C-alpha positions as MATLAB code, in Angstrom:
seq = 'MCDTTLTSYQGSVKRQALYACSTCTPEGEEPAGICLACSYECHGSHKLFELYTKRNFRCDCGNSKFKNLECKLFPDKAKINSGNKYNDNFFGLYCICKRPYPDPEDEIPDEMIQCVVCEDWFHGRHLGAIPPESGDFQEMVCPACMKRCPFLWAYAAQLAVTKVSVEDDGLVLNVDGIGDQEVIKPENGDHQDSTLKEDVPEHGKDAVTEVKAEQTNEPCTSSSSESDPQTALKNQHLNTESQSGCRLQDLNAKQLIKKDTATYWPLNWRSKLCTCKDCMKMYGELDVLFLTDEYDTVLAYENKGKVDQAADRRDPLMDTLNSMDRVQQVELICEYNDLKTELKDYLKRFADEGTVVKREDIQQFFEEFQSKKRRRVDGMQYYCS';
ca = [
       0.554   -9.324   -2.761;
       0.272  -10.322    0.872;
       2.961  -10.599    3.500;
       2.555  -13.771    5.574;
       5.239  -12.841    8.087;
       4.261  -12.095   11.668;
       3.721   -8.364   12.200;
       2.645   -8.133   15.862;
       6.181   -7.764   17.175;
       6.988   -5.070   14.618;
       4.630   -2.556   16.166;
       2.514   -0.428   13.848;
       3.079   -1.531   10.255;
       3.073    1.072    7.464;
       0.642   -1.001    5.376;
      -0.491   -4.608    5.620;
      -3.319   -6.962    4.709;
      -5.859   -7.216    7.546;
      -8.812   -9.362    8.547;
     -11.574   -9.093   11.131;
     -12.822  -12.193   12.945;
     -16.568  -12.204   13.564;
     -16.199  -15.449   15.538;
     -14.006  -13.813   18.179;
     -15.286  -10.224   17.958;
     -18.892  -10.262   16.715;
     -20.918   -7.094   16.188;
     -21.537   -5.465   19.535;
     -18.030   -6.232   20.756;
     -15.035   -3.953   20.325;
     -13.684   -3.913   16.748;
     -10.364   -5.677   16.199;
      -8.084   -6.490   13.287;
      -5.696   -9.372   12.719;
      -2.737   -9.792   10.368;
      -2.531  -12.398    7.608;
      -0.227  -14.695    9.596;
      -2.644  -14.800   12.542;
      -5.593  -15.390   10.195;
      -3.888  -18.684    9.261;
      -2.416  -19.747   12.590;
      -4.942  -18.498   15.151;
      -8.236  -18.118   13.258;
      -8.043  -20.806   10.576;
     -11.554  -22.203   11.168;
     -13.210  -18.887   12.083;
     -15.450  -16.597   10.036;
     -13.274  -13.761    8.735;
     -13.898  -10.479    6.915;
     -11.195   -9.438    4.472;
     -10.322   -5.778    4.984;
      -7.767   -5.588    2.152;
      -5.012   -3.264    3.431;
      -4.893   -0.639    6.168;
      -2.125    1.753    7.121;
      -0.323    2.106   10.456;
      -2.037   -0.850   12.089;
      -0.796   -3.342   14.673;
      -2.324   -6.829   14.858;
      -4.846   -7.163   17.717;
      -4.880  -10.968   17.825;
      -4.992  -12.238   21.407;
      -5.063   -8.845   23.130;
      -7.765   -7.698   25.568;
     -10.373   -7.547   22.782;
     -10.182  -11.338   22.431;
     -11.641  -12.753   25.631;
     -11.072  -16.444   24.940;
      -8.128  -16.522   22.576;
      -4.363  -16.250   22.967;
      -2.195  -15.486   19.960;
      -0.195  -18.607   19.055;
       2.510  -16.625   17.294;
       3.099  -13.763   19.698;
       1.241  -14.240   23.008;
       3.127  -11.520   24.900;
       1.638   -8.314   23.518;
       0.048   -5.071   24.682;
      -3.532   -5.271   25.948;
      -4.645   -2.559   23.555;
      -3.248   -0.932   20.416;
      -4.156    2.705   20.942;
      -2.734    3.791   17.579;
      -5.099    1.604   15.538;
      -8.104    3.121   13.775;
     -11.362    1.236   13.284;
     -14.588    1.663   11.327;
     -17.625   -0.387   10.309;
     -15.448   -2.455    7.946;
     -14.297   -4.454   10.983;
     -17.861   -5.757   11.323;
     -18.234   -6.483    7.610;
     -20.152   -3.288    6.770;
     -19.082   -0.838    4.081;
     -19.999    2.417    2.358;
     -22.479    5.046    3.564;
     -25.207    2.426    3.128;
     -23.568    0.221    5.813;
     -24.120   -2.989    3.881;
     -21.996   -6.144    3.645;
     -19.985   -7.039    0.571;
     -20.958   -9.025   -1.318;
     -24.521   -8.064   -0.471;
     -27.051  -10.855   -1.192;
     -29.890   -8.303   -1.227;
     -28.222   -5.923   -3.705;
     -29.073   -6.801   -7.293;
     -27.317   -3.777   -8.800;
     -23.871   -4.617  -10.206;
     -21.429   -2.101   -8.802;
     -17.754   -1.977   -7.938;
     -16.392   -1.045   -4.518;
     -13.676    1.607   -4.301;
     -11.523    2.359   -1.268;
     -11.038    5.942   -0.111;
      -7.332    6.698    0.227;
      -7.934    8.878    3.311;
     -10.434    7.063    5.579;
      -9.820    3.675    3.886;
     -13.529    2.782    3.950;
     -14.993    1.096    0.856;
     -17.800    2.665   -1.183;
     -20.167    1.657   -3.961;
     -19.440    3.689   -7.079;
     -23.065    4.841   -7.188;
     -22.829    6.304   -3.684;
     -19.895    8.622   -4.360;
     -21.748   11.445   -6.120;
     -19.328   11.196   -9.029;
     -19.344    8.197  -11.316;
     -15.918    6.528  -11.509;
     -14.188    6.942  -14.870;
     -15.310    4.194  -17.234;
     -11.744    3.706  -18.379;
     -10.601    3.047  -14.843;
      -7.934    5.614  -15.574;
      -7.409    6.741  -11.982;
      -5.165    5.576   -9.192;
      -6.858    6.760   -5.993;
     -10.192    8.101   -4.771;
     -11.117   10.491   -1.953;
     -14.676   10.102   -0.695;
     -17.077   13.065   -0.195;
     -16.744   13.048    3.599;
     -12.947   13.178    3.413;
     -13.066   15.939    0.791;
     -15.110   17.992    3.283;
     -12.691   17.139    6.090;
      -9.690   18.041    3.888;
     -11.018   20.984    1.842;
      -7.520   21.998    0.702;
      -7.730   19.093   -1.752;
     -10.273   21.012   -3.851;
      -7.579   23.486   -4.866;
      -5.553   20.586   -6.262;
      -8.631   18.877   -7.729;
      -9.094   21.843  -10.074;
      -5.693   20.995  -11.553;
      -5.384   17.239  -11.106;
      -8.738   15.473  -10.696;
      -9.373   12.827  -13.341;
     -13.111   12.761  -13.882;
     -15.997   15.123  -14.486;
     -18.434   14.918  -11.568;
     -22.218   14.875  -11.619;
     -24.349   17.901  -12.531;
     -26.975   18.998  -10.048;
     -29.504   21.800   -9.899;
     -27.198   24.202   -8.131;
     -24.092   23.693  -10.169;
     -21.324   21.540  -11.492;
     -18.559   20.820   -9.054;
     -15.736   20.315  -11.541;
     -15.443   19.886  -15.275;
     -11.984   18.559  -15.778;
     -12.322   17.419  -19.382;
     -12.761   20.993  -20.548;
     -16.123   20.344  -22.258;
     -18.862   22.859  -21.660;
     -19.109   25.627  -19.101;
     -18.265   25.254  -15.473;
     -20.476   26.641  -12.774;
     -19.249   27.685   -9.370;
     -20.887   28.891   -6.192;
     -20.603   32.654   -6.168;
     -19.682   34.188   -2.811;
     -22.261   36.619   -1.493;
     -21.322   40.169   -0.437;
     -17.694   39.406   -1.055;
     -17.737   36.690    1.587;
     -15.682   33.694    0.504;
     -16.315   31.576    3.584;
     -17.720   28.137    2.716;
     -20.506   26.992    5.008;
     -19.394   23.379    4.673;
     -16.031   24.036    6.328;
     -15.720   22.670    9.829;
     -14.479   24.789   12.689;
     -11.490   22.521   13.294;
     -10.120   22.824    9.743;
      -6.739   24.583    9.895;
      -6.754   28.187    8.711;
      -4.078   27.451    6.096;
      -6.449   24.996    4.380;
      -9.479   27.283    4.681;
      -7.727   30.139    2.907;
      -6.986   27.897   -0.051;
     -10.333   26.182   -0.435;
     -12.407   29.322   -0.053;
     -10.602   30.830   -3.031;
     -10.774   27.965   -5.505;
     -11.166   29.229   -9.077;
     -12.548   27.007  -11.853;
     -10.517   27.424  -15.027;
     -12.208   26.857  -18.396;
      -9.041   25.500  -20.001;
      -8.122   23.186  -17.171;
      -7.345   19.636  -18.398;
      -5.880   17.433  -15.658;
      -3.664   14.448  -16.319;
      -5.767   11.349  -16.923;
      -2.990    8.969  -17.897;
       0.734    8.740  -18.375;
       0.288    9.597  -22.050;
      -1.290   12.954  -21.174;
       2.116   14.216  -20.080;
       2.898   14.730  -23.771;
       0.098   17.314  -24.017;
       1.639   20.825  -23.881;
      -1.121   22.339  -21.725;
      -0.993   19.464  -19.230;
       2.791   19.593  -19.098;
       2.617   23.340  -18.420;
       0.172   22.871  -15.558;
       2.237   20.072  -14.049;
       5.310   22.274  -14.307;
       3.409   24.983  -12.460;
       2.470   22.568   -9.679;
       5.994   21.189   -9.419;
       7.709   24.582   -9.264;
       8.048   26.377   -5.952;
       6.384   29.774   -6.141;
       7.531   33.108   -4.872;
       5.464   32.584   -1.746;
       7.020   29.158   -1.234;
       3.568   27.510   -1.072;
       1.981   25.775   -4.067;
      -1.408   25.764   -2.345;
      -1.544   29.551   -2.053;
      -0.387   29.932   -5.636;
      -3.390   28.197   -7.199;
      -4.985   31.655   -7.651;
      -8.374   30.578   -6.312;
     -11.056   33.255   -6.333;
     -14.384   31.406   -6.242;
     -15.989   28.643   -4.250;
     -16.645   25.159   -5.566;
     -19.394   22.980   -4.187;
     -18.010   20.056   -2.231;
     -20.401   17.108   -2.107;
     -18.766   14.449   -4.272;
     -15.798   12.119   -4.386;
     -12.750   12.959   -6.481;
     -10.586   10.618   -8.556;
      -6.852   11.125   -8.812;
      -4.181   10.016  -11.298;
      -0.900    8.248  -10.669;
       1.654   10.272   -8.666;
      -0.795   13.058   -7.850;
       0.490   13.144   -4.279;
       3.879   14.370   -5.478;
       2.160   17.622   -6.531;
       1.078   18.467   -2.962;
       2.893   21.350   -1.339;
       5.339   20.411    1.419;
       6.058   23.861    2.810;
       6.144   24.309    6.572;
       2.570   25.626    6.811;
       1.134   22.860    4.630;
       2.963   20.134    6.527;
       1.570   21.569    9.762;
      -1.925   21.535    8.231;
      -1.532   17.899    7.131;
      -0.512   16.997   10.675;
      -3.519   18.750   12.198;
      -5.816   16.961    9.740;
      -4.008   13.648   10.365;
      -3.205   13.184    6.668;
       0.588   13.420    6.668;
       0.581   10.046    4.919;
      -0.519   11.805    1.724;
       3.048   13.071    1.335;
       4.525    9.559    1.709;
       5.091    7.892   -1.665;
       5.343    4.480    0.015;
       1.907    4.803    1.648;
      -0.023    3.991   -1.524;
      -1.591    0.607   -2.179;
       0.318    0.519   -5.478;
       3.637    0.854   -3.619;
       2.550   -1.927   -1.252;
       1.663   -4.225   -4.137;
       4.906   -3.473   -5.982;
       6.903   -4.238   -2.834;
       5.067   -7.556   -2.557;
       6.006   -8.447   -6.132;
       9.658   -7.625   -5.495;
       9.710   -9.629   -2.251;
       8.017  -12.574   -3.940;
      10.531  -12.516   -6.784;
      13.359  -12.445   -4.247;
      11.918  -15.497   -2.463;
      11.860  -17.406   -5.757;
      15.512  -16.697   -6.558;
      17.986  -19.590   -6.386;
      20.827  -18.703   -3.964;
      23.247  -20.853   -5.995;
      22.414  -18.976   -9.209;
      22.768  -15.633   -7.426;
      26.231  -16.718   -6.247;
      27.218  -17.872   -9.729;
      26.069  -14.626  -11.316;
      28.299  -12.656   -8.943;
      31.439  -14.562  -10.073;
      33.703  -14.307  -13.069;
      33.981  -17.114  -15.633;
      36.898  -18.978  -13.977;
      35.233  -18.903  -10.545;
      31.972  -20.155  -12.031;
      33.711  -23.182  -13.634;
      35.549  -24.013  -10.399;
      32.344  -23.794   -8.326;
      30.391  -25.990  -10.739;
      33.194  -28.612  -10.719;
      33.272  -28.590   -6.903;
      29.485  -28.942   -6.772;
      29.517  -31.896   -9.193;
      32.313  -33.604   -7.230;
      30.398  -33.144   -3.984;
      27.170  -34.463   -5.471;
      28.876  -37.541   -6.953;
      30.845  -38.461   -3.842;
      27.899  -37.872   -1.484;
      25.656  -40.039   -3.666;
      28.220  -42.874   -3.647;
      28.760  -42.510    0.104;
      25.039  -42.706    0.928;
      24.533  -45.617   -1.470;
      26.666  -47.802    0.812;
      24.260  -47.225    3.690;
      21.295  -47.991    1.461;
      22.873  -51.242    0.233;
      23.668  -52.328    3.801;
      20.277  -51.222    5.152;
      21.850  -49.106    7.893;
      20.806  -45.698    9.230;
      22.863  -42.626    8.388;
      23.913  -40.925   11.615;
      25.088  -37.406   12.291;
      28.670  -38.543   12.815;
      28.581  -40.316    9.425;
      27.748  -37.037    7.674;
      30.434  -35.191    9.636;
      32.977  -37.871    8.656;
      32.015  -37.535    4.983;
      32.595  -33.784    4.875;
      35.880  -34.073    6.793;
      37.155  -36.617    4.241;
      35.841  -34.500    1.345;
      37.658  -31.410    2.614;
      40.826  -33.453    3.128;
      40.727  -34.695   -0.485;
      40.116  -31.152   -1.701;
      43.181  -29.852    0.179;
      45.363  -32.616   -1.261;
      44.205  -31.712   -4.782;
      44.928  -28.029   -4.265;
      48.331  -28.681   -2.638;
      49.333  -30.969   -5.508;
      48.617  -28.362   -8.195;
      51.592  -27.002  -10.156;
      51.597  -23.380  -11.188;
      53.521  -22.119  -14.190;
      54.473  -18.578  -15.079;
      54.989  -17.551  -18.668;
];
């Protein structure tokens, strides 16, 4: 569901549909994004790339990145939107292969999946872990973002939906509980993972360098899995504050897991993330605080669009009627029918005479209608039993 209202004046919008205009900002120029309203009003005949939705973005239309175009809807805007984030999507390129979509040179049928963290789009075959055939996942985190946010591996051991690919040096996760799981054994008691970046917060490093693969681990793959006793027990464990006050530290991780694939996550997995002071600080340092916001998800955005669309389709008269009792409803309907009949007869005179209805004629009609209504009300007799 797309919002066609103007968003430039609102500042950074939590989530909105975006487009990139290759006519105004071709490759080689600075990347820029425009909202849906501006795609209609200001770029109607231009070549556009659909970016689906992005978070915390303010429409660039007509700012300093557009040398020969002024926004028709909101011309007075900042020259630059410093809070916006851009990637190759704004030039019509996606995935690690940096190819367009659809790609005329790609003969392999493959779906594109958006990473919930970086919001880039990826071919399923380039994620290192084949997407679940059932489509029974809500969000995906790409390999690069899993490396940037290694704390997610501690949660993946409990929550990830799909089994990832097997390679020569081990299986990353086996979440369906079939077969043995292999992990990367720390050497000489050293649990430090070489893939961790120096700028990863210490709180996240401690968790990811102690991830333990559990043979009986069966994460939630659908809403029906909540009825499974083992799954319910694990979810209860994740939802319950521990003695330390940090769910992340309480995952009892002891071994390293290789981190070179995407992970797939079920509905409401974000609600299982720890929100203790240290974890919230870590999310801020990694610029992923949005993971704790239930309204950040694409699903929440789409549901809001459905609600807004339903509200736009509602009849104000019917809403008013539904808020009244039976007697008030009958009175309103009678008044409406009287108004419709008298207005139709009044306008018919102008049609028969071939004259134009003027503003003062309409004002005179409603003054006379109100006068008749008052006379009817004043002439009513009330009886008490």
